[in-house]
Short mmCIF file of C-alpha atoms and ligand atoms in Angstrom, two decimals:
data_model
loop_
_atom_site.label_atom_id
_atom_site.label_comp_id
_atom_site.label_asym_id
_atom_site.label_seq_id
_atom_site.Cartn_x
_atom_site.Cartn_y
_atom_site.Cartn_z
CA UNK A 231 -16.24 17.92 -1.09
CA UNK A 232 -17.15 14.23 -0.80
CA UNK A 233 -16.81 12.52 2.37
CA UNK A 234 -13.45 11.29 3.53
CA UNK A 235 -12.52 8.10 4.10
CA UNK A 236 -9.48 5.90 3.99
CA UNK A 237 -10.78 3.81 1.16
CA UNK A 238 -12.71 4.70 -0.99
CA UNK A 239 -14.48 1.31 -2.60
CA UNK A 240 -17.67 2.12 -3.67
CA UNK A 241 -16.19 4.75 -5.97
CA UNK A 242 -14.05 3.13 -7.40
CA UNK A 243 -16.74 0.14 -7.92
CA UNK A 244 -19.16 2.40 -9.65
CA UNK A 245 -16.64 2.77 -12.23
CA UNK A 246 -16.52 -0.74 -13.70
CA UNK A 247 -20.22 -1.68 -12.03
CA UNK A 248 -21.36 -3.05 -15.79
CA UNK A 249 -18.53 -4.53 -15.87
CA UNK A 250 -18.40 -6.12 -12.61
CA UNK A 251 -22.49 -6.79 -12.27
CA UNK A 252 -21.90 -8.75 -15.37
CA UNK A 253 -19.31 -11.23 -14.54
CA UNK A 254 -21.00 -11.71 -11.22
CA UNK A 255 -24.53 -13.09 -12.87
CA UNK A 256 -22.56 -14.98 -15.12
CA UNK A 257 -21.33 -16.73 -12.84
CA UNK A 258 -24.73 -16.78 -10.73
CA UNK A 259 -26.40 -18.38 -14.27
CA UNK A 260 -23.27 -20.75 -14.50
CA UNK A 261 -23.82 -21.59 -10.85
CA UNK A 262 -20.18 -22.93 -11.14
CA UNK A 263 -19.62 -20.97 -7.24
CA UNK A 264 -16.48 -23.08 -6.36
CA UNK A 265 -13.77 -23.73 -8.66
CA UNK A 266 -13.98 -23.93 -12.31
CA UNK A 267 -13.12 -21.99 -15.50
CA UNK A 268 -14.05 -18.71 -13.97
CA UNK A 269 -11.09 -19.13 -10.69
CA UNK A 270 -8.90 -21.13 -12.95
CA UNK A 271 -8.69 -18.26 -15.59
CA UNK A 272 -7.86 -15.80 -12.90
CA UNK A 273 -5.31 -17.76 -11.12
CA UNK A 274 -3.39 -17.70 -14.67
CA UNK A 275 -3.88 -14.00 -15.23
CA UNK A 276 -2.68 -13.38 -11.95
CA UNK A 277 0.43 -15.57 -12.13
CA UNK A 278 1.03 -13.75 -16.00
CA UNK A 279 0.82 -9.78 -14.27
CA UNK A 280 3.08 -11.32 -11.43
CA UNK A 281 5.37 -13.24 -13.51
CA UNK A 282 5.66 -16.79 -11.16
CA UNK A 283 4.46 -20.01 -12.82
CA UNK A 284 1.95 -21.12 -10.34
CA UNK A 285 -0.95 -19.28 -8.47
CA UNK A 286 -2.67 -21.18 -5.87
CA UNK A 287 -6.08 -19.51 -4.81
CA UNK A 288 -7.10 -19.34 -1.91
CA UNK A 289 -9.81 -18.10 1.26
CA UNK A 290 -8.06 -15.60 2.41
CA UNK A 291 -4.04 -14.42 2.82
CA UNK A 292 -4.32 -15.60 6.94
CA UNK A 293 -4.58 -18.89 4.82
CA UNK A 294 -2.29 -18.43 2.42
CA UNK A 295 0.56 -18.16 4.84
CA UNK A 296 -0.75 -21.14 7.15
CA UNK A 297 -0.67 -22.99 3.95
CA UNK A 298 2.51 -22.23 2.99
CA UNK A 299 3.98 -23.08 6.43
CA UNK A 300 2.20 -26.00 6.51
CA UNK A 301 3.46 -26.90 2.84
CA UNK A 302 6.78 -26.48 4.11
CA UNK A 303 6.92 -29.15 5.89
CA UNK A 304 8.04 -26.68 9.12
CA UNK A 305 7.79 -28.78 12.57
CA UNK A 306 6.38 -27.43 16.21
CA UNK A 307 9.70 -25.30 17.04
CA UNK A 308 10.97 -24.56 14.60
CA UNK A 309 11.93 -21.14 14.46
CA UNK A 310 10.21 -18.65 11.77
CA UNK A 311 11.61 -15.17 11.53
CA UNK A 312 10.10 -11.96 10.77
CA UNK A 313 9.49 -8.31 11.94
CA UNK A 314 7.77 -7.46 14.76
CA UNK A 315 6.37 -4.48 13.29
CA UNK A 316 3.69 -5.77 10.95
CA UNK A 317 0.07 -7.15 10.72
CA UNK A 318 -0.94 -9.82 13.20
CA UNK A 319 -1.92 -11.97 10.64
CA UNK A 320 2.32 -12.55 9.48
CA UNK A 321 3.27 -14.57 12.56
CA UNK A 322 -0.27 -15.62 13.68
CA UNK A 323 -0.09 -18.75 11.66
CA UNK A 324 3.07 -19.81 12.58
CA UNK A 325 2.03 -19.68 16.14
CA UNK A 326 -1.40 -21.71 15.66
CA UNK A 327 1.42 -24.64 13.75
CA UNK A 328 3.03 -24.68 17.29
CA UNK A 329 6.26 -22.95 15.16
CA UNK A 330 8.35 -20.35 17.03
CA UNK A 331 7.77 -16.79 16.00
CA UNK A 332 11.45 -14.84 16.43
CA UNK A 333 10.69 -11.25 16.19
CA UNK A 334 13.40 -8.83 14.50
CA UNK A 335 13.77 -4.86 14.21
CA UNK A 336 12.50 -3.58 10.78
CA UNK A 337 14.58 -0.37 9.09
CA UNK A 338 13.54 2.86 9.89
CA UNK A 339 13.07 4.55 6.34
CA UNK A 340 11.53 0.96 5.03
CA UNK A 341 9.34 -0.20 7.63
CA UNK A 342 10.53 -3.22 6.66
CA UNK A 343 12.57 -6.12 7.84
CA UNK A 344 16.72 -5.09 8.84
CA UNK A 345 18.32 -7.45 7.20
CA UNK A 346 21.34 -7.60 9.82
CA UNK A 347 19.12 -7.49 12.24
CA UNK A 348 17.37 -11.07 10.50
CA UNK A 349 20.63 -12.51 9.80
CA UNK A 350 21.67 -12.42 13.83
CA UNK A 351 18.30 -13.96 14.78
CA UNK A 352 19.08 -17.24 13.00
CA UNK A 353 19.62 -20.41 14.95
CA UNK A 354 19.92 -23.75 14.61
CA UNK A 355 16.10 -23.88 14.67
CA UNK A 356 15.31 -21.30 11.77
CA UNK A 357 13.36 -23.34 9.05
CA UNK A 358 11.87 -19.75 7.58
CA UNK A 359 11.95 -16.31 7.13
CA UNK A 360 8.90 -14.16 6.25
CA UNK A 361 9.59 -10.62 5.31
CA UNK A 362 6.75 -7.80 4.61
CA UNK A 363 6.65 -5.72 2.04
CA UNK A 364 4.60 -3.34 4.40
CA UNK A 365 2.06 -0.47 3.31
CA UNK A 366 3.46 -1.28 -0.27
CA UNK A 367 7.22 -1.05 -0.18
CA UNK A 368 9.65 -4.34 -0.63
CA UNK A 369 11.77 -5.52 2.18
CA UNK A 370 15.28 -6.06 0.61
CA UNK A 371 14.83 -9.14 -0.91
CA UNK A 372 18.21 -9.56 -2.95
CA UNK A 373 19.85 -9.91 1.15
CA UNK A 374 17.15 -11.38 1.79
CA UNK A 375 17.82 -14.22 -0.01
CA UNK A 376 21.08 -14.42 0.42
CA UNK A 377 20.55 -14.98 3.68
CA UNK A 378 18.11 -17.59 2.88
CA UNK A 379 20.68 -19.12 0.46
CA UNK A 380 23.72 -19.09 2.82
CA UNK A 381 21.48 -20.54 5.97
CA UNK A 382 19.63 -22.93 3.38
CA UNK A 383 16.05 -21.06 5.13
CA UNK A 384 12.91 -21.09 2.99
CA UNK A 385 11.63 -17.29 2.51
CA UNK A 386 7.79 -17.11 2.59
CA UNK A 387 6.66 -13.91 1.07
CA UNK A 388 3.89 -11.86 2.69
CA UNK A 389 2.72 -9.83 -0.08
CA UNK A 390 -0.80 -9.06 1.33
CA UNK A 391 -0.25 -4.87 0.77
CA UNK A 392 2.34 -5.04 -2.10
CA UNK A 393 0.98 -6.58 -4.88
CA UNK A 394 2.06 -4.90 -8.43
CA UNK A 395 5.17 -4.18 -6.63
CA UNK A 396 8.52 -3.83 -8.49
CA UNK A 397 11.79 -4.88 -7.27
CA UNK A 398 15.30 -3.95 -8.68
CA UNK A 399 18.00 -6.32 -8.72
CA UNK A 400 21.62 -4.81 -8.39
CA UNK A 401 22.33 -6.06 -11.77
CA UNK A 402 19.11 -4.79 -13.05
CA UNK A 403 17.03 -7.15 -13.30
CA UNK A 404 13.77 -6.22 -11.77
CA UNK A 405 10.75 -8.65 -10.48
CA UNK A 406 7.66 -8.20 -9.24
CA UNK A 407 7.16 -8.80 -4.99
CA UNK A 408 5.51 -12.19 -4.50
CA UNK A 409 7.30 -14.06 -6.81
CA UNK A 410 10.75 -13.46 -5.32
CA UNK A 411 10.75 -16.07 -2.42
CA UNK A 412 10.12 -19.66 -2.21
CA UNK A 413 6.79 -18.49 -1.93
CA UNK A 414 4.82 -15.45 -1.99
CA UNK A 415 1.25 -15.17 -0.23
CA UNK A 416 -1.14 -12.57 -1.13
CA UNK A 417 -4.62 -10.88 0.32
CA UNK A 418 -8.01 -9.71 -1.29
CA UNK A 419 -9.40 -7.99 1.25
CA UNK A 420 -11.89 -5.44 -0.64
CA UNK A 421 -9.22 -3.02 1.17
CA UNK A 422 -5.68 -4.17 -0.30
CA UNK A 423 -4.80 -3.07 -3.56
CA UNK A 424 -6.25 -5.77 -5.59
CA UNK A 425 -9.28 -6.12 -3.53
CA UNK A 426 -12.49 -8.59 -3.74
CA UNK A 427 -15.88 -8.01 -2.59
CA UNK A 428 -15.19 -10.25 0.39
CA UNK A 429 -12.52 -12.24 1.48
CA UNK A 430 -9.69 -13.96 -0.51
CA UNK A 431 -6.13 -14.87 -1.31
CA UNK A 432 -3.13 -16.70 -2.90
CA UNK A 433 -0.47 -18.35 -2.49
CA UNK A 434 2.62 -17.48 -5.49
CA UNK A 435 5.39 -20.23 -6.11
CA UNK A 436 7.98 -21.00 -9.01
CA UNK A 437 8.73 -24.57 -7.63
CA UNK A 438 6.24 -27.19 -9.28
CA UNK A 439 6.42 -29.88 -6.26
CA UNK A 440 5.82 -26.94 -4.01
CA UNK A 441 2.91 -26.07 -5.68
CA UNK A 442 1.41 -29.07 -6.20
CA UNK A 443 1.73 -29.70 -2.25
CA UNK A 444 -0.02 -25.66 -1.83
CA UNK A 445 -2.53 -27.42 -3.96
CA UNK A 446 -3.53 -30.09 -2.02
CA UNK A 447 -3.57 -28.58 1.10
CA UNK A 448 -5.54 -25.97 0.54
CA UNK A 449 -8.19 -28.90 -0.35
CA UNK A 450 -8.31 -31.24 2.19
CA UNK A 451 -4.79 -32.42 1.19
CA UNK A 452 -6.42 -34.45 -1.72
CA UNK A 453 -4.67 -36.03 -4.67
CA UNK A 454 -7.82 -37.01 -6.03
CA UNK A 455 -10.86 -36.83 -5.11
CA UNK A 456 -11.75 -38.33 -1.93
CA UNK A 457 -7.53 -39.74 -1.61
CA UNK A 458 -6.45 -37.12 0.79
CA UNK A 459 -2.61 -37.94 1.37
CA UNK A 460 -1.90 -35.22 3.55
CA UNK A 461 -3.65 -33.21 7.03
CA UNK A 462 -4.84 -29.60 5.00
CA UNK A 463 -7.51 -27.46 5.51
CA UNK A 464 -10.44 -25.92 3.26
CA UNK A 465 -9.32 -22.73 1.75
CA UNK A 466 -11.04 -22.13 -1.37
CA UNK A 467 -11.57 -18.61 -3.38
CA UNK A 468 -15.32 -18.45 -4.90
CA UNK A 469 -16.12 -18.00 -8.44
CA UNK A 470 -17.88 -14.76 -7.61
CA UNK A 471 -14.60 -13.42 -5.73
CA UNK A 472 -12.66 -14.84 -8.95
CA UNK A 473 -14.82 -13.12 -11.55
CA UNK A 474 -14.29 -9.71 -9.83
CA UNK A 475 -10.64 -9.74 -9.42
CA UNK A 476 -10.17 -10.68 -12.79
CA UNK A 477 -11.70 -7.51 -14.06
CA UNK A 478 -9.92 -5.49 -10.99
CA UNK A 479 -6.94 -6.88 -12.07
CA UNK A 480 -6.79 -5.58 -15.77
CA UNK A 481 -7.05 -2.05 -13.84
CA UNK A 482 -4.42 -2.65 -11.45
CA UNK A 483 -1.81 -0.80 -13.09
CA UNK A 484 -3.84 2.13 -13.04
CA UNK A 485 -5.08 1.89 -9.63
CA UNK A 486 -1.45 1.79 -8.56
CA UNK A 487 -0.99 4.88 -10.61
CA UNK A 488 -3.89 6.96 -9.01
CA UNK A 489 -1.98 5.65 -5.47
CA UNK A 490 0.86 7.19 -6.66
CA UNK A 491 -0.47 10.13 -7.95
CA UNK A 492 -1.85 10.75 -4.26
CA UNK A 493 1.39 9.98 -2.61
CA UNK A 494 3.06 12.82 -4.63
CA UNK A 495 1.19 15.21 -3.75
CA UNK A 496 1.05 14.57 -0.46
CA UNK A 497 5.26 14.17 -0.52
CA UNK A 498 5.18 18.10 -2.01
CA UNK A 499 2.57 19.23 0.83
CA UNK A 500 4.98 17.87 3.41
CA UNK A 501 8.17 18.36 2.16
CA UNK A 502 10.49 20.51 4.47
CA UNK A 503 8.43 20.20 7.29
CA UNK A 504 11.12 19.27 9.70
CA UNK A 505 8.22 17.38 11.93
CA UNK A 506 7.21 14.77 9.13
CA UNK A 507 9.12 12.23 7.52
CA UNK A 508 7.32 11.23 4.44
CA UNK A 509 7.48 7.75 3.33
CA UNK A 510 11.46 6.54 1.76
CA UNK A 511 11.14 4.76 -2.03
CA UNK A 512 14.23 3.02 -1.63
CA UNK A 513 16.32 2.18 -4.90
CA UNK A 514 15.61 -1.47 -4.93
CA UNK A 515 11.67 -0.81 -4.75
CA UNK A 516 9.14 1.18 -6.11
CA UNK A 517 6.01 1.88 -3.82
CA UNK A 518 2.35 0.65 -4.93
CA UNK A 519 1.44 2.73 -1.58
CA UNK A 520 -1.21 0.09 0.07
CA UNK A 521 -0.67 2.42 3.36
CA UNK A 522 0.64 6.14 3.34
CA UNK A 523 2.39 6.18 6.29
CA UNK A 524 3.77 9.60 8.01
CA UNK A 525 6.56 9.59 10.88
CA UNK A 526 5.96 12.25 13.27
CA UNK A 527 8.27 14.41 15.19
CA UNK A 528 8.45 16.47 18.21
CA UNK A 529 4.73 15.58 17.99
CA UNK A 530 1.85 14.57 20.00
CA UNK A 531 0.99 11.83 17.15
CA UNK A 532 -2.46 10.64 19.38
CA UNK A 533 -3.09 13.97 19.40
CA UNK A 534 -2.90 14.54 15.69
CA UNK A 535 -5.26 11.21 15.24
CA UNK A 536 -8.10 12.82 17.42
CA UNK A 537 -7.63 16.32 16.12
CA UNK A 538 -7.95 14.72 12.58
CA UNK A 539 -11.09 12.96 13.58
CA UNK A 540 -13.09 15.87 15.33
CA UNK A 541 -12.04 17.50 11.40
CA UNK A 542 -13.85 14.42 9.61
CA UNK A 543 -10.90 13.35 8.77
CA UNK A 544 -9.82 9.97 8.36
CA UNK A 545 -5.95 8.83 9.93
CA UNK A 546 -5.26 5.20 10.95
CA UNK A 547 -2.23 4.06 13.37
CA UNK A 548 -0.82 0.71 11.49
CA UNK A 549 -0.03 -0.97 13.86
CA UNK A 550 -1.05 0.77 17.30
CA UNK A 551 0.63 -2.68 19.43
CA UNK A 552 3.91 -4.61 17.94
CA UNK A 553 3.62 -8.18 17.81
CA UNK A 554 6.34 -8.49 20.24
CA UNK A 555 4.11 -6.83 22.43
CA UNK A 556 0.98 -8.71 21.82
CA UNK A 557 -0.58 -10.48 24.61
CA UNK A 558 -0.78 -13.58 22.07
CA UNK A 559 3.12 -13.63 22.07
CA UNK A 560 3.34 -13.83 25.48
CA UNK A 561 4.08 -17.75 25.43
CA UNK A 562 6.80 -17.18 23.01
CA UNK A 563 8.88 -14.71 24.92
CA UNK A 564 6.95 -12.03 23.40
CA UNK A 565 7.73 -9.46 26.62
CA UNK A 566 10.96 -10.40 26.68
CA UNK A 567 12.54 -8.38 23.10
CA UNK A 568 14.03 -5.24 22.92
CA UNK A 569 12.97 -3.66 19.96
CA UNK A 570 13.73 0.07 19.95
CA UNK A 571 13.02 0.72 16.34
CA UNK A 572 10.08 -0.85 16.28
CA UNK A 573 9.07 0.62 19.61
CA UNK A 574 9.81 3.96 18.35
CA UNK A 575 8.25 3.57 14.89
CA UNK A 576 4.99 2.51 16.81
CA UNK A 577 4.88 5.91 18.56
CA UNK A 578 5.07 7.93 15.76
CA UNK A 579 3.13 6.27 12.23
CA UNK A 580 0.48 7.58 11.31
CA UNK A 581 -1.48 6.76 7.78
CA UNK A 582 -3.44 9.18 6.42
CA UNK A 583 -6.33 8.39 3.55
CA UNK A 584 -4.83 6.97 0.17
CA UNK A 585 -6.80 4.99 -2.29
CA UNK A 586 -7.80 4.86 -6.16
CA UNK A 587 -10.72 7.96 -5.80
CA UNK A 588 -8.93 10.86 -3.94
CA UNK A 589 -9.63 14.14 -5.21
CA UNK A 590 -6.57 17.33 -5.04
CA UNK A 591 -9.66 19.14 -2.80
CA UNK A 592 -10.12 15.87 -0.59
CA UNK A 593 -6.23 16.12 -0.13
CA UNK A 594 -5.53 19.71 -0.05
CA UNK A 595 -7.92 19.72 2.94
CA UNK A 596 -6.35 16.58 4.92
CA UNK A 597 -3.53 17.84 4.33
CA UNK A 598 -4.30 21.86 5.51
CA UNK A 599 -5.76 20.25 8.80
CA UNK A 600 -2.58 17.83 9.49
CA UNK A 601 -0.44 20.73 9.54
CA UNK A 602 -2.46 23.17 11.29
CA UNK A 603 -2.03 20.79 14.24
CA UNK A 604 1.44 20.53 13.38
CA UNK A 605 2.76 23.75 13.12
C1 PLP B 960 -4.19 -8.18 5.16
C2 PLP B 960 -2.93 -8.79 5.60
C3 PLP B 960 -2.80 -10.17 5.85
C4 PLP B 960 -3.97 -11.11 5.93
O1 PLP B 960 -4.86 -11.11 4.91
P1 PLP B 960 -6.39 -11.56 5.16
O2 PLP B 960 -6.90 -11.75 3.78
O3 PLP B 960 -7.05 -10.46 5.90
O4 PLP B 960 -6.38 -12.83 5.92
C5 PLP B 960 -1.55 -10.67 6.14
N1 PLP B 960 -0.48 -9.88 6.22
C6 PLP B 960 -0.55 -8.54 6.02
C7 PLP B 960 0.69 -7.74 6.10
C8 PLP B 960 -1.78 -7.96 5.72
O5 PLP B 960 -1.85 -6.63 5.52
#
């Protein structure tokens, strides 16, 4: 059996290597490393699979929400809302832009932001919401915006583990995550779904001023060269990073497919167990499973994680800490919520291995040593 891991990247590398090693000396001949055809041409293949007008590339998806904030125009206190339960990287920006992170419960079966829950967090001071599509499953964006719509609130998108996501409208009209929002920020981490061979991101938006402002801040708030009319930062994706995606990005589909595949067959392994809850695919959203992410019962989950590992056996807990609970958070009240869903969903998640490369014997053995410690 080959080794275990949670991702599997150089497999799935070896696969398109010609392809890959190719594009990369091109662009080492062209030495065109920043900007140019090469990022350009991506940005509008991306923006084509995703189906929003404008793709703004960018360092990194940290950046791509900073941006976005900063794009907004939000002001120190303003109030930005979004689930506790996520990535660090959601609300860390907002922070850093002296904004005011207000932390809501997230649905049990979703993982993802309650949209009751968001709509009772909103005050005076709420500029923006930013739901997660977390480990690959949409929040509810048709409330979501509705919400948005009724409190006249922006709705940043963070899209970092969904991307290739589809989301059903009630009257059928389905779109992909991302493009949904006001805007829609995305991450290349070589471990997302559309991963690079380094760091990188972008930033998704239908509105033309909008983008044009994403534009500009992401370089130095420039017009033109050397005319900077606004205070940005420098958040650029290389050419090399550009050229890869490109070619990852024409196998998307299928990686999402090969995710899929795994999830199955790790839903059928686990189904009936009265001690795991395997993850929902609510109506409104198919699952490009970034994460696949168990709920355990009557369970010593910490347990599970170290019997797993003595096994060779990968298992991750996403996220081990809340934000709400985060010693960074402390300044904003962070101590001070009651979450119990979140709280409770932090006890018990565990993700076990899912990427592009697994094999039925790689499962059938995770799977054989989760529930020996479970039963
Ligand atoms: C990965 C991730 C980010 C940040 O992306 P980076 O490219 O690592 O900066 C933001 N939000 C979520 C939910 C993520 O998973």
């Amino acid at each position: 059996m080959r080794t275990l891991q949670m991702v599997d990247t150089k497999t799935q590398y070896l696969k398109i290597k010609n392809e890959v090693d190719a594009a990369v000396l091109n662009v080492m001949e062209s030495s065109q490393f920043i900007g140019g055809k090469v990022v350009n041409d991506f940005a509008i293949n991306l923006g084509t699979y995703n189906g929003v007008k404008h793709v703004i590339p960018c360092a990194n998806g940290t950046d791509a929400l900073q941006i976005s904030m900063m794009a907004l125009g939000l002001k120190p206190g303003d109030e930005v809302i979004t689930p506790s339960f996520t990535y660090i990287a959601t609300v860390e920006a907002a922070a850093l832009l002296q904004l005011k992170p207000v932390f809501v419960e997230v649905d049990k079966s979703t993982f993802c932001i309650d949209p009751e829950a968001l709509e009772k967090a909103i005050t005076p001071k709420t500029k923006a919401i930013i739901p997660v599509h977390l480990y690959g499953h949409a929040a509810e964006m048709e409330k979501i915006m509705a919400i948005a719509k009724k409190y006249n609130l922006f709705v940043i998108e963070d899209n970092a583990q969904a991307i290739g996501c589809d989301y059903t409208f009630t009257d059928g009209t389905i779109a992909k995550t991302g493009g949904i929002g006001h805007i829609g920020c995305t991450s290349f981490y070589p471990s997302k779904n559309l991963g690079a061979f380094g760091d990188g991101g972008a930033i998704f938006t239908n509105d033309d001023a909008l983008a044009e402002k994403l534009k500009m801040i992401a370089a130095h708030g420039q017009s033109k060269r050397y005319y900077h009319d606004l205070v940005g930062c420098n958040s650029r994706l290389d050419a090399i990073q550009a050229a890869i995606l490109d070619i990852k990005l024409k196998h998307l589909d299928e990686y999402i497919a090969a995710r899929r595949k795994a999830a199955d067959f790790y839903d059928r392994a686990f189904a009936g167990n009265e001690k795991i809850t395997t993850p929902r695919r609510a109506v409104y959203s198919n699952h490009v499973f970034h994460q696949y992410t168990l709920i355990v019962n009557n369970t010593d989950r910490d347990g599970l994680n170290k019997y797993l590992a003595d096994k060779v056996v990968p298992s991750m807990i996403y996220y081990p800490v809340p934000s709400h609970k985060q010693k960074m958070f402390a300044a904003f009240g962070g101590g001070d919520y009651q979450l119990p869903v979140t709280d409770w969903l932090t006890e018990r998640v565990i993700s076990l291995p899912i990427h592009t490369e697994l094999d039925e014997e790689q499962q059938n053995f995770i799977v054989s040593n989760v529930l020996d410690y479970i039963n």
